[in-house]
């Protein structure tokens, strides 16, 4: 089990049973069990300010300084990157809160980078940010990924070369 404390202080417990794992002792189930297999999953989170550095206008940069949250078979997290070890369909999620690091405003795009490529089409989203506006967003996408693929999060400033500060957020990939 892992006790997860979210950025706003809410705690919850996650339970993991690995392949070949056993439950020893009594097991009480209230309601019905709807699945026997836990999907492979990896997640990481930002728990303090993390700046996507070197935001040159219209150039994608990796969002870094993630802390590993947890992982189950088939998906691993290492150094701001989630690695896929089992081919399949995956749900990709990111829920950042962010503000522009300097005064003024800029349109910032955030996206999933698969195997180092710049985020394209449905794998990116954006919004206007300012230094006095801490914005929040969420992005959920589905992608076919192969064993050996990797995913990072990238950001770019479409207006100028100012950085953006990501304050809190979670980056998660789950095999469907």
Short mmCIF file of N, CA and C in Angstrom, two decimals:
data_model
loop_
_atom_site.label_atom_id
_atom_site.label_comp_id
_atom_site.label_asym_id
_atom_site.label_seq_id
_atom_site.Cartn_x
_atom_site.Cartn_y
_atom_site.Cartn_z
N UNK A 1 0.83 -1.19 0.00
CA UNK A 1 0.00 0.00 0.00
C UNK A 1 0.87 1.24 0.00
N UNK A 2 0.31 2.34 -0.52
CA UNK A 2 0.95 3.64 -0.47
C UNK A 2 -0.08 4.64 0.04
N UNK A 3 0.34 5.54 0.93
CA UNK A 3 -0.51 6.64 1.33
C UNK A 3 -0.10 7.83 0.49
N UNK A 4 -1.04 8.36 -0.25
CA UNK A 4 -0.79 9.46 -1.17
C UNK A 4 -1.33 10.74 -0.53
N UNK A 5 -0.50 11.78 -0.45
CA UNK A 5 -0.93 13.09 0.01
C UNK A 5 -0.91 14.04 -1.18
N UNK A 6 -2.08 14.52 -1.57
CA UNK A 6 -2.18 15.41 -2.71
C UNK A 6 -1.75 16.82 -2.29
N UNK A 7 -1.50 17.69 -3.28
CA UNK A 7 -0.97 19.02 -3.02
C UNK A 7 -1.87 19.85 -2.10
N UNK A 8 -3.17 19.59 -2.12
CA UNK A 8 -4.08 20.35 -1.27
C UNK A 8 -4.28 19.71 0.09
N UNK A 9 -3.48 18.66 0.41
CA UNK A 9 -3.49 18.05 1.74
C UNK A 9 -4.35 16.81 1.89
N UNK A 10 -5.18 16.49 0.91
CA UNK A 10 -6.03 15.30 0.99
C UNK A 10 -5.17 14.04 0.92
N UNK A 11 -5.42 13.10 1.83
CA UNK A 11 -4.69 11.83 1.80
C UNK A 11 -5.63 10.70 1.41
N UNK A 12 -5.10 9.74 0.66
CA UNK A 12 -5.85 8.53 0.36
C UNK A 12 -4.86 7.38 0.23
N UNK A 13 -5.35 6.18 0.41
CA UNK A 13 -4.51 4.99 0.36
C UNK A 13 -4.75 4.27 -0.95
N UNK A 14 -3.67 3.85 -1.61
CA UNK A 14 -3.76 3.03 -2.80
C UNK A 14 -3.21 1.66 -2.48
N UNK A 15 -3.89 0.63 -2.96
CA UNK A 15 -3.47 -0.74 -2.72
C UNK A 15 -3.02 -1.37 -4.03
N UNK A 16 -1.92 -2.07 -4.00
CA UNK A 16 -1.38 -2.71 -5.18
C UNK A 16 -1.20 -4.20 -4.91
N UNK A 17 -1.64 -5.05 -5.83
CA UNK A 17 -1.37 -6.48 -5.77
C UNK A 17 -0.64 -6.82 -7.05
N UNK A 18 0.60 -7.23 -6.92
CA UNK A 18 1.40 -7.53 -8.10
C UNK A 18 1.08 -8.91 -8.63
N UNK A 19 1.48 -9.16 -9.88
CA UNK A 19 1.27 -10.46 -10.49
C UNK A 19 1.89 -11.53 -9.61
N UNK A 20 1.13 -12.55 -9.30
CA UNK A 20 1.63 -13.62 -8.44
C UNK A 20 1.54 -13.28 -6.97
N UNK A 21 1.01 -12.09 -6.64
CA UNK A 21 0.88 -11.68 -5.25
C UNK A 21 -0.23 -12.43 -4.56
N UNK A 22 -0.18 -12.47 -3.25
CA UNK A 22 -1.21 -13.16 -2.48
C UNK A 22 -1.73 -12.24 -1.39
N UNK A 23 -2.91 -12.55 -0.92
CA UNK A 23 -3.49 -11.85 0.21
C UNK A 23 -3.46 -12.84 1.37
N UNK A 24 -2.80 -12.45 2.45
CA UNK A 24 -2.79 -13.33 3.61
C UNK A 24 -3.68 -12.71 4.68
N UNK A 25 -4.45 -13.52 5.34
CA UNK A 25 -5.40 -13.01 6.32
C UNK A 25 -6.78 -12.89 5.71
N UNK A 26 -7.69 -12.30 6.46
CA UNK A 26 -9.07 -12.16 6.01
C UNK A 26 -9.20 -11.02 5.01
N UNK A 27 -10.10 -11.20 4.05
CA UNK A 27 -10.40 -10.17 3.08
C UNK A 27 -11.91 -9.94 3.10
N UNK A 28 -12.31 -8.73 3.40
CA UNK A 28 -13.72 -8.38 3.42
C UNK A 28 -13.99 -7.45 2.24
N UNK A 29 -14.96 -7.80 1.42
CA UNK A 29 -15.32 -6.99 0.28
C UNK A 29 -16.75 -6.50 0.47
N UNK A 30 -16.93 -5.20 0.38
CA UNK A 30 -18.27 -4.62 0.43
C UNK A 30 -18.62 -4.24 -1.00
N UNK A 31 -19.71 -4.74 -1.52
CA UNK A 31 -20.05 -4.49 -2.92
C UNK A 31 -19.47 -5.60 -3.77
N UNK A 32 -19.32 -5.33 -5.05
CA UNK A 32 -18.82 -6.36 -5.96
C UNK A 32 -17.42 -6.02 -6.44
N UNK A 33 -16.68 -7.04 -6.77
CA UNK A 33 -15.36 -6.87 -7.36
C UNK A 33 -15.58 -6.83 -8.87
N UNK A 34 -15.15 -5.74 -9.50
CA UNK A 34 -15.43 -5.57 -10.92
C UNK A 34 -14.25 -5.89 -11.81
N UNK A 35 -13.11 -6.17 -11.24
CA UNK A 35 -11.95 -6.50 -12.05
C UNK A 35 -10.97 -7.31 -11.25
N UNK A 36 -10.31 -8.24 -11.90
CA UNK A 36 -9.35 -9.09 -11.20
C UNK A 36 -7.92 -8.67 -11.47
N UNK A 37 -7.72 -7.82 -12.49
CA UNK A 37 -6.37 -7.43 -12.87
C UNK A 37 -6.23 -5.92 -12.67
N UNK A 38 -5.17 -5.53 -11.99
CA UNK A 38 -4.88 -4.11 -11.84
C UNK A 38 -4.04 -3.67 -13.02
N UNK A 39 -4.48 -2.61 -13.70
CA UNK A 39 -3.76 -2.14 -14.88
C UNK A 39 -2.41 -1.56 -14.51
N UNK A 40 -1.41 -1.81 -15.36
CA UNK A 40 -0.11 -1.18 -15.15
C UNK A 40 -0.26 0.34 -15.14
N UNK A 41 0.46 0.99 -14.22
CA UNK A 41 0.31 2.43 -14.05
C UNK A 41 1.60 3.00 -13.48
N UNK A 42 1.93 4.22 -13.90
CA UNK A 42 3.01 4.98 -13.29
C UNK A 42 2.55 6.41 -13.15
N UNK A 43 2.93 7.04 -12.05
CA UNK A 43 2.59 8.44 -11.90
C UNK A 43 3.69 9.16 -11.14
N UNK A 44 3.75 10.44 -11.38
CA UNK A 44 4.72 11.31 -10.73
C UNK A 44 4.01 12.62 -10.44
N UNK A 45 4.57 13.41 -9.56
CA UNK A 45 3.92 14.66 -9.22
C UNK A 45 4.93 15.77 -8.99
N UNK A 46 4.45 17.00 -9.13
CA UNK A 46 5.21 18.20 -8.79
C UNK A 46 4.70 18.65 -7.44
N UNK A 47 5.59 18.74 -6.46
CA UNK A 47 5.13 19.16 -5.14
C UNK A 47 5.76 20.48 -4.72
N UNK A 48 6.45 21.13 -5.63
CA UNK A 48 6.99 22.46 -5.39
C UNK A 48 7.19 23.13 -6.75
N UNK A 49 7.60 24.39 -6.75
CA UNK A 49 7.79 25.08 -8.02
C UNK A 49 8.81 24.36 -8.89
N UNK A 50 8.48 24.16 -10.13
CA UNK A 50 9.38 23.54 -11.10
C UNK A 50 9.27 24.33 -12.39
N UNK A 51 10.33 24.92 -12.85
CA UNK A 51 10.28 25.79 -14.02
C UNK A 51 10.70 25.02 -15.27
N UNK A 52 9.89 25.09 -16.32
CA UNK A 52 10.30 24.55 -17.62
C UNK A 52 11.28 25.57 -18.18
N UNK A 53 12.56 25.28 -18.10
CA UNK A 53 13.59 26.27 -18.42
C UNK A 53 13.75 26.46 -19.92
N UNK A 54 14.42 27.53 -20.27
CA UNK A 54 14.78 27.85 -21.66
C UNK A 54 13.57 27.86 -22.58
N UNK A 55 12.51 28.51 -22.16
CA UNK A 55 11.34 28.64 -23.03
C UNK A 55 11.59 29.73 -24.05
N UNK A 56 12.14 29.33 -25.17
CA UNK A 56 12.30 30.23 -26.31
C UNK A 56 10.99 30.22 -27.06
N UNK A 57 10.58 31.35 -27.57
CA UNK A 57 9.29 31.43 -28.27
C UNK A 57 9.16 30.31 -29.30
N UNK A 58 8.03 29.61 -29.22
CA UNK A 58 7.68 28.52 -30.14
C UNK A 58 8.65 27.34 -30.13
N UNK A 59 9.35 27.13 -29.02
CA UNK A 59 10.24 25.97 -28.88
C UNK A 59 9.79 25.15 -27.67
N UNK A 60 9.58 23.86 -27.87
CA UNK A 60 9.14 22.97 -26.79
C UNK A 60 10.29 22.67 -25.84
N UNK A 61 10.01 22.66 -24.51
CA UNK A 61 10.98 22.31 -23.48
C UNK A 61 10.36 21.31 -22.52
N UNK A 62 11.15 20.39 -22.01
CA UNK A 62 10.66 19.36 -21.09
C UNK A 62 10.33 19.99 -19.74
N UNK A 63 9.18 19.63 -19.19
CA UNK A 63 8.80 20.02 -17.84
C UNK A 63 9.51 19.05 -16.90
N UNK A 64 10.29 19.57 -15.97
CA UNK A 64 11.09 18.68 -15.14
C UNK A 64 10.82 18.88 -13.65
N UNK A 65 11.57 18.16 -12.85
CA UNK A 65 11.50 18.17 -11.38
C UNK A 65 10.31 17.41 -10.83
N UNK A 66 9.87 16.37 -11.53
CA UNK A 66 8.83 15.51 -11.00
C UNK A 66 9.40 14.61 -9.92
N UNK A 67 8.56 14.23 -8.97
CA UNK A 67 8.90 13.27 -7.93
C UNK A 67 8.11 12.00 -8.23
N UNK A 68 8.77 10.85 -8.17
CA UNK A 68 8.06 9.59 -8.44
C UNK A 68 6.98 9.37 -7.41
N UNK A 69 5.79 9.01 -7.90
CA UNK A 69 4.67 8.74 -7.01
C UNK A 69 4.47 7.25 -6.80
N UNK A 70 4.63 6.47 -7.85
CA UNK A 70 4.44 5.04 -7.75
C UNK A 70 4.35 4.42 -9.12
N UNK A 71 4.47 3.11 -9.16
CA UNK A 71 4.37 2.39 -10.44
C UNK A 71 3.98 0.95 -10.19
N UNK A 72 3.30 0.37 -11.17
CA UNK A 72 3.00 -1.06 -11.16
C UNK A 72 3.49 -1.63 -12.47
N UNK A 73 3.58 -2.92 -12.61
CA UNK A 73 4.17 -3.59 -13.76
C UNK A 73 3.73 -3.06 -15.10
N UNK A 74 4.66 -2.98 -16.03
CA UNK A 74 4.36 -2.58 -17.40
C UNK A 74 4.63 -1.12 -17.69
N UNK A 75 4.79 -0.30 -16.65
CA UNK A 75 5.05 1.11 -16.82
C UNK A 75 6.00 1.54 -15.70
N UNK A 76 7.06 2.29 -16.04
CA UNK A 76 8.01 2.72 -15.02
C UNK A 76 8.28 4.22 -15.15
N UNK A 77 8.69 4.83 -14.05
CA UNK A 77 9.03 6.25 -14.03
C UNK A 77 10.49 6.41 -13.68
N UNK A 78 11.20 7.26 -14.46
CA UNK A 78 12.60 7.53 -14.18
C UNK A 78 12.96 8.91 -14.73
N UNK A 79 13.40 9.81 -13.88
CA UNK A 79 13.94 11.11 -14.29
C UNK A 79 13.01 11.88 -15.24
N UNK A 80 11.81 12.22 -14.76
CA UNK A 80 10.82 13.01 -15.50
C UNK A 80 10.23 12.28 -16.70
N UNK A 81 10.48 11.00 -16.83
CA UNK A 81 10.05 10.22 -18.00
C UNK A 81 9.30 8.97 -17.56
N UNK A 82 8.18 8.69 -18.23
CA UNK A 82 7.46 7.44 -17.99
C UNK A 82 7.77 6.51 -19.16
N UNK A 83 8.27 5.32 -18.83
CA UNK A 83 8.69 4.33 -19.83
C UNK A 83 7.63 3.23 -19.94
N UNK A 84 7.34 2.85 -21.17
CA UNK A 84 6.35 1.81 -21.45
C UNK A 84 7.10 0.50 -21.68
N UNK A 85 6.70 -0.56 -20.94
CA UNK A 85 7.35 -1.85 -21.12
C UNK A 85 6.41 -2.90 -21.70
N UNK A 86 5.12 -2.56 -21.81
CA UNK A 86 4.13 -3.47 -22.37
C UNK A 86 3.32 -2.74 -23.44
N UNK A 87 3.28 -3.25 -24.66
CA UNK A 87 2.52 -2.64 -25.75
C UNK A 87 1.03 -2.65 -25.43
N UNK A 88 0.34 -1.55 -25.75
CA UNK A 88 -1.09 -1.50 -25.53
C UNK A 88 -1.64 -0.09 -25.65
N UNK A 89 -2.92 0.05 -25.27
CA UNK A 89 -3.59 1.34 -25.25
C UNK A 89 -3.46 1.92 -23.85
N UNK A 90 -3.04 3.18 -23.78
CA UNK A 90 -2.80 3.83 -22.50
C UNK A 90 -3.59 5.12 -22.38
N UNK A 91 -3.97 5.44 -21.15
CA UNK A 91 -4.56 6.73 -20.85
C UNK A 91 -3.46 7.60 -20.26
N UNK A 92 -3.26 8.79 -20.85
CA UNK A 92 -2.24 9.73 -20.42
C UNK A 92 -2.94 10.91 -19.75
N UNK A 93 -2.49 11.30 -18.54
CA UNK A 93 -3.13 12.39 -17.81
C UNK A 93 -2.08 13.36 -17.27
N UNK A 94 -2.44 14.63 -17.24
CA UNK A 94 -1.63 15.65 -16.59
C UNK A 94 -2.56 16.72 -16.09
N UNK A 95 -2.39 17.16 -14.85
CA UNK A 95 -3.26 18.19 -14.29
C UNK A 95 -2.41 19.28 -13.61
N UNK A 96 -1.85 20.20 -14.39
CA UNK A 96 -0.94 21.21 -13.84
C UNK A 96 -1.65 22.43 -13.27
N UNK A 97 -1.00 23.06 -12.30
CA UNK A 97 -1.33 24.44 -11.97
C UNK A 97 -0.06 25.22 -12.29
N UNK A 98 -0.21 26.38 -12.88
CA UNK A 98 0.96 27.09 -13.38
C UNK A 98 0.70 28.59 -13.42
N UNK A 99 1.80 29.33 -13.48
CA UNK A 99 1.74 30.78 -13.69
C UNK A 99 2.95 31.18 -14.51
N UNK A 100 2.83 32.25 -15.25
CA UNK A 100 3.96 32.77 -16.01
C UNK A 100 4.98 33.32 -15.03
N UNK A 101 6.25 33.02 -15.23
CA UNK A 101 7.29 33.37 -14.26
C UNK A 101 7.54 34.88 -14.18
N UNK A 102 7.35 35.63 -15.25
CA UNK A 102 7.61 37.08 -15.26
C UNK A 102 6.30 37.82 -15.52
N UNK A 103 6.35 39.16 -15.46
CA UNK A 103 5.16 39.98 -15.69
C UNK A 103 4.61 39.82 -17.10
N UNK A 104 3.45 40.41 -17.32
CA UNK A 104 2.83 40.30 -18.63
C UNK A 104 2.07 39.00 -18.77
N UNK A 105 1.70 38.67 -20.00
CA UNK A 105 0.97 37.42 -20.22
C UNK A 105 1.52 36.73 -21.47
N UNK A 106 1.20 35.46 -21.58
CA UNK A 106 1.64 34.67 -22.73
C UNK A 106 0.73 33.47 -22.89
N UNK A 107 0.62 32.98 -24.12
CA UNK A 107 -0.14 31.77 -24.39
C UNK A 107 0.83 30.59 -24.28
N UNK A 108 0.58 29.70 -23.31
CA UNK A 108 1.47 28.56 -23.05
C UNK A 108 0.76 27.28 -23.47
N UNK A 109 1.46 26.46 -24.24
CA UNK A 109 0.95 25.14 -24.63
C UNK A 109 1.66 24.08 -23.81
N UNK A 110 0.92 23.04 -23.45
CA UNK A 110 1.45 21.92 -22.69
C UNK A 110 1.04 20.66 -23.43
N UNK A 111 1.95 19.69 -23.54
CA UNK A 111 1.59 18.48 -24.27
C UNK A 111 2.40 17.27 -23.92
N UNK A 112 1.90 16.12 -24.34
CA UNK A 112 2.59 14.85 -24.16
C UNK A 112 3.57 14.65 -25.31
N UNK A 113 4.81 14.41 -24.99
CA UNK A 113 5.85 14.13 -25.99
C UNK A 113 6.11 12.63 -25.99
N UNK A 114 5.85 11.99 -27.10
CA UNK A 114 6.06 10.55 -27.22
C UNK A 114 7.36 10.31 -27.98
N UNK A 115 8.29 9.64 -27.33
CA UNK A 115 9.61 9.32 -27.90
C UNK A 115 10.38 10.55 -28.34
N UNK A 116 10.23 11.65 -27.60
CA UNK A 116 11.01 12.85 -27.86
C UNK A 116 10.41 13.81 -28.88
N UNK A 117 9.37 13.39 -29.57
CA UNK A 117 8.75 14.26 -30.59
C UNK A 117 8.00 15.40 -29.92
N UNK A 118 7.89 16.52 -30.62
CA UNK A 118 7.08 17.61 -30.10
C UNK A 118 5.62 17.20 -30.08
N UNK A 119 4.87 17.63 -29.06
CA UNK A 119 3.44 17.30 -28.99
C UNK A 119 2.70 17.82 -30.22
N UNK A 120 1.82 17.01 -30.75
CA UNK A 120 1.05 17.38 -31.94
C UNK A 120 -0.44 17.23 -31.67
N UNK A 121 -1.22 17.97 -32.42
CA UNK A 121 -2.67 17.81 -32.47
C UNK A 121 -3.33 17.57 -31.13
N UNK A 122 -3.96 16.42 -31.00
CA UNK A 122 -4.75 16.14 -29.82
C UNK A 122 -3.91 15.84 -28.58
N UNK A 123 -2.60 15.82 -28.69
CA UNK A 123 -1.73 15.55 -27.55
C UNK A 123 -1.23 16.82 -26.89
N UNK A 124 -1.88 17.96 -27.17
CA UNK A 124 -1.48 19.21 -26.53
C UNK A 124 -2.71 20.06 -26.23
N UNK A 125 -2.53 21.00 -25.32
CA UNK A 125 -3.58 21.94 -24.97
C UNK A 125 -2.90 23.25 -24.57
N UNK A 126 -3.64 24.33 -24.41
CA UNK A 126 -3.01 25.59 -24.05
C UNK A 126 -3.99 26.56 -23.44
N UNK A 127 -3.41 27.60 -22.83
CA UNK A 127 -4.22 28.68 -22.25
C UNK A 127 -3.35 29.89 -22.03
N UNK A 128 -4.00 31.04 -21.86
CA UNK A 128 -3.31 32.29 -21.57
C UNK A 128 -2.93 32.30 -20.09
N UNK A 129 -1.68 32.66 -19.78
CA UNK A 129 -1.20 32.74 -18.41
C UNK A 129 -0.62 34.12 -18.15
N UNK A 130 -0.66 34.56 -16.90
CA UNK A 130 0.06 35.76 -16.48
C UNK A 130 0.72 35.46 -15.14
N UNK A 131 1.60 36.35 -14.68
CA UNK A 131 2.28 36.11 -13.41
C UNK A 131 1.35 36.27 -12.22
N UNK A 132 0.24 36.96 -12.39
CA UNK A 132 -0.71 37.11 -11.29
C UNK A 132 -1.86 36.12 -11.40
N UNK A 133 -1.85 35.26 -12.39
CA UNK A 133 -2.93 34.31 -12.63
C UNK A 133 -2.37 32.89 -12.52
N UNK A 134 -2.64 32.24 -11.40
CA UNK A 134 -2.25 30.84 -11.27
C UNK A 134 -3.38 30.01 -11.85
N UNK A 135 -3.14 29.46 -13.02
CA UNK A 135 -4.18 28.72 -13.72
C UNK A 135 -4.07 27.23 -13.46
N UNK A 136 -5.15 26.54 -13.68
CA UNK A 136 -5.20 25.10 -13.51
C UNK A 136 -5.83 24.51 -14.76
N UNK A 137 -5.35 23.38 -15.16
CA UNK A 137 -5.93 22.71 -16.32
C UNK A 137 -5.78 21.21 -16.15
N UNK A 138 -6.38 20.49 -17.03
CA UNK A 138 -6.25 19.03 -17.02
C UNK A 138 -6.29 18.56 -18.47
N UNK A 139 -5.54 17.51 -18.72
CA UNK A 139 -5.52 16.94 -20.06
C UNK A 139 -5.51 15.43 -19.90
N UNK A 140 -6.43 14.77 -20.60
CA UNK A 140 -6.49 13.30 -20.62
C UNK A 140 -6.58 12.87 -22.07
N UNK A 141 -5.69 12.00 -22.48
CA UNK A 141 -5.67 11.50 -23.86
C UNK A 141 -5.46 9.99 -23.84
N UNK A 142 -5.82 9.34 -24.92
CA UNK A 142 -5.58 7.91 -25.11
C UNK A 142 -4.59 7.74 -26.25
N UNK A 143 -3.64 6.81 -26.07
CA UNK A 143 -2.63 6.59 -27.11
C UNK A 143 -2.26 5.12 -27.17
N UNK A 144 -1.98 4.64 -28.38
CA UNK A 144 -1.40 3.31 -28.57
C UNK A 144 0.11 3.46 -28.40
N UNK A 145 0.67 2.77 -27.42
CA UNK A 145 2.10 2.85 -27.16
C UNK A 145 2.71 1.46 -27.23
N UNK A 146 3.96 1.40 -27.64
CA UNK A 146 4.66 0.12 -27.78
C UNK A 146 5.71 -0.01 -26.68
N UNK A 147 6.04 -1.26 -26.37
CA UNK A 147 7.13 -1.52 -25.44
C UNK A 147 8.37 -0.79 -25.94
N UNK A 148 9.04 -0.06 -25.06
CA UNK A 148 10.21 0.72 -25.44
C UNK A 148 9.90 2.19 -25.65
N UNK A 149 8.63 2.56 -25.82
CA UNK A 149 8.26 3.98 -25.94
C UNK A 149 8.45 4.68 -24.61
N UNK A 150 8.58 6.01 -24.67
CA UNK A 150 8.63 6.80 -23.45
C UNK A 150 7.86 8.09 -23.66
N UNK A 151 7.37 8.65 -22.56
CA UNK A 151 6.56 9.86 -22.61
C UNK A 151 7.09 10.86 -21.59
N UNK A 152 7.26 12.11 -22.03
CA UNK A 152 7.58 13.22 -21.14
C UNK A 152 6.55 14.31 -21.41
N UNK A 153 6.50 15.28 -20.52
CA UNK A 153 5.64 16.44 -20.72
C UNK A 153 6.49 17.60 -21.19
N UNK A 154 5.96 18.34 -22.16
CA UNK A 154 6.67 19.50 -22.67
C UNK A 154 5.76 20.72 -22.63
N UNK A 155 6.39 21.90 -22.60
CA UNK A 155 5.66 23.16 -22.64
C UNK A 155 6.36 24.08 -23.63
N UNK A 156 5.58 25.00 -24.21
CA UNK A 156 6.18 26.04 -25.05
C UNK A 156 5.38 27.31 -24.91
N UNK A 157 6.08 28.41 -25.07
CA UNK A 157 5.50 29.74 -25.00
C UNK A 157 5.29 30.21 -26.43
N UNK A 158 4.04 30.38 -26.83
CA UNK A 158 3.74 30.80 -28.20
C UNK A 158 3.79 32.31 -28.39
N UNK A 159 4.01 33.05 -27.30
CA UNK A 159 3.98 34.50 -27.36
C UNK A 159 5.36 35.14 -27.28
N UNK A 160 6.18 34.71 -26.32
CA UNK A 160 7.49 35.31 -26.10
C UNK A 160 8.43 34.25 -25.50
N UNK A 161 9.54 34.67 -24.93
CA UNK A 161 10.52 33.72 -24.39
C UNK A 161 10.49 33.61 -22.87
N UNK A 162 9.42 34.07 -22.22
CA UNK A 162 9.32 33.99 -20.76
C UNK A 162 9.06 32.55 -20.32
N UNK A 163 9.61 32.20 -19.16
CA UNK A 163 9.39 30.87 -18.58
C UNK A 163 8.02 30.81 -17.92
N UNK A 164 7.61 29.57 -17.62
CA UNK A 164 6.38 29.35 -16.85
C UNK A 164 6.75 28.47 -15.66
N UNK A 165 6.14 28.76 -14.52
CA UNK A 165 6.40 27.99 -13.32
C UNK A 165 5.24 27.05 -13.06
N UNK A 166 5.50 25.76 -13.05
CA UNK A 166 4.49 24.76 -12.72
C UNK A 166 4.56 24.55 -11.22
N UNK A 167 3.46 24.82 -10.54
CA UNK A 167 3.47 24.80 -9.08
C UNK A 167 3.14 23.42 -8.53
N UNK A 168 2.11 22.82 -8.99
CA UNK A 168 1.72 21.47 -8.54
C UNK A 168 1.10 20.76 -9.72
N UNK A 169 1.04 19.45 -9.65
CA UNK A 169 0.40 18.69 -10.71
C UNK A 169 0.80 17.24 -10.66
N UNK A 170 0.04 16.41 -11.35
CA UNK A 170 0.33 14.99 -11.43
C UNK A 170 0.42 14.58 -12.89
N UNK A 171 1.32 13.69 -13.19
CA UNK A 171 1.57 13.14 -14.53
C UNK A 171 1.36 11.64 -14.37
N UNK A 172 0.39 11.08 -15.09
CA UNK A 172 0.03 9.67 -14.88
C UNK A 172 -0.24 8.99 -16.22
N UNK A 173 0.19 7.75 -16.32
CA UNK A 173 -0.12 6.92 -17.48
C UNK A 173 -0.60 5.57 -16.97
N UNK A 174 -1.76 5.13 -17.47
CA UNK A 174 -2.35 3.87 -17.06
C UNK A 174 -2.70 3.04 -18.29
N UNK A 175 -2.34 1.77 -18.29
CA UNK A 175 -2.69 0.87 -19.40
C UNK A 175 -4.16 0.50 -19.28
N UNK A 176 -4.89 0.64 -20.37
CA UNK A 176 -6.34 0.33 -20.35
C UNK A 176 -6.57 -1.16 -20.46
#
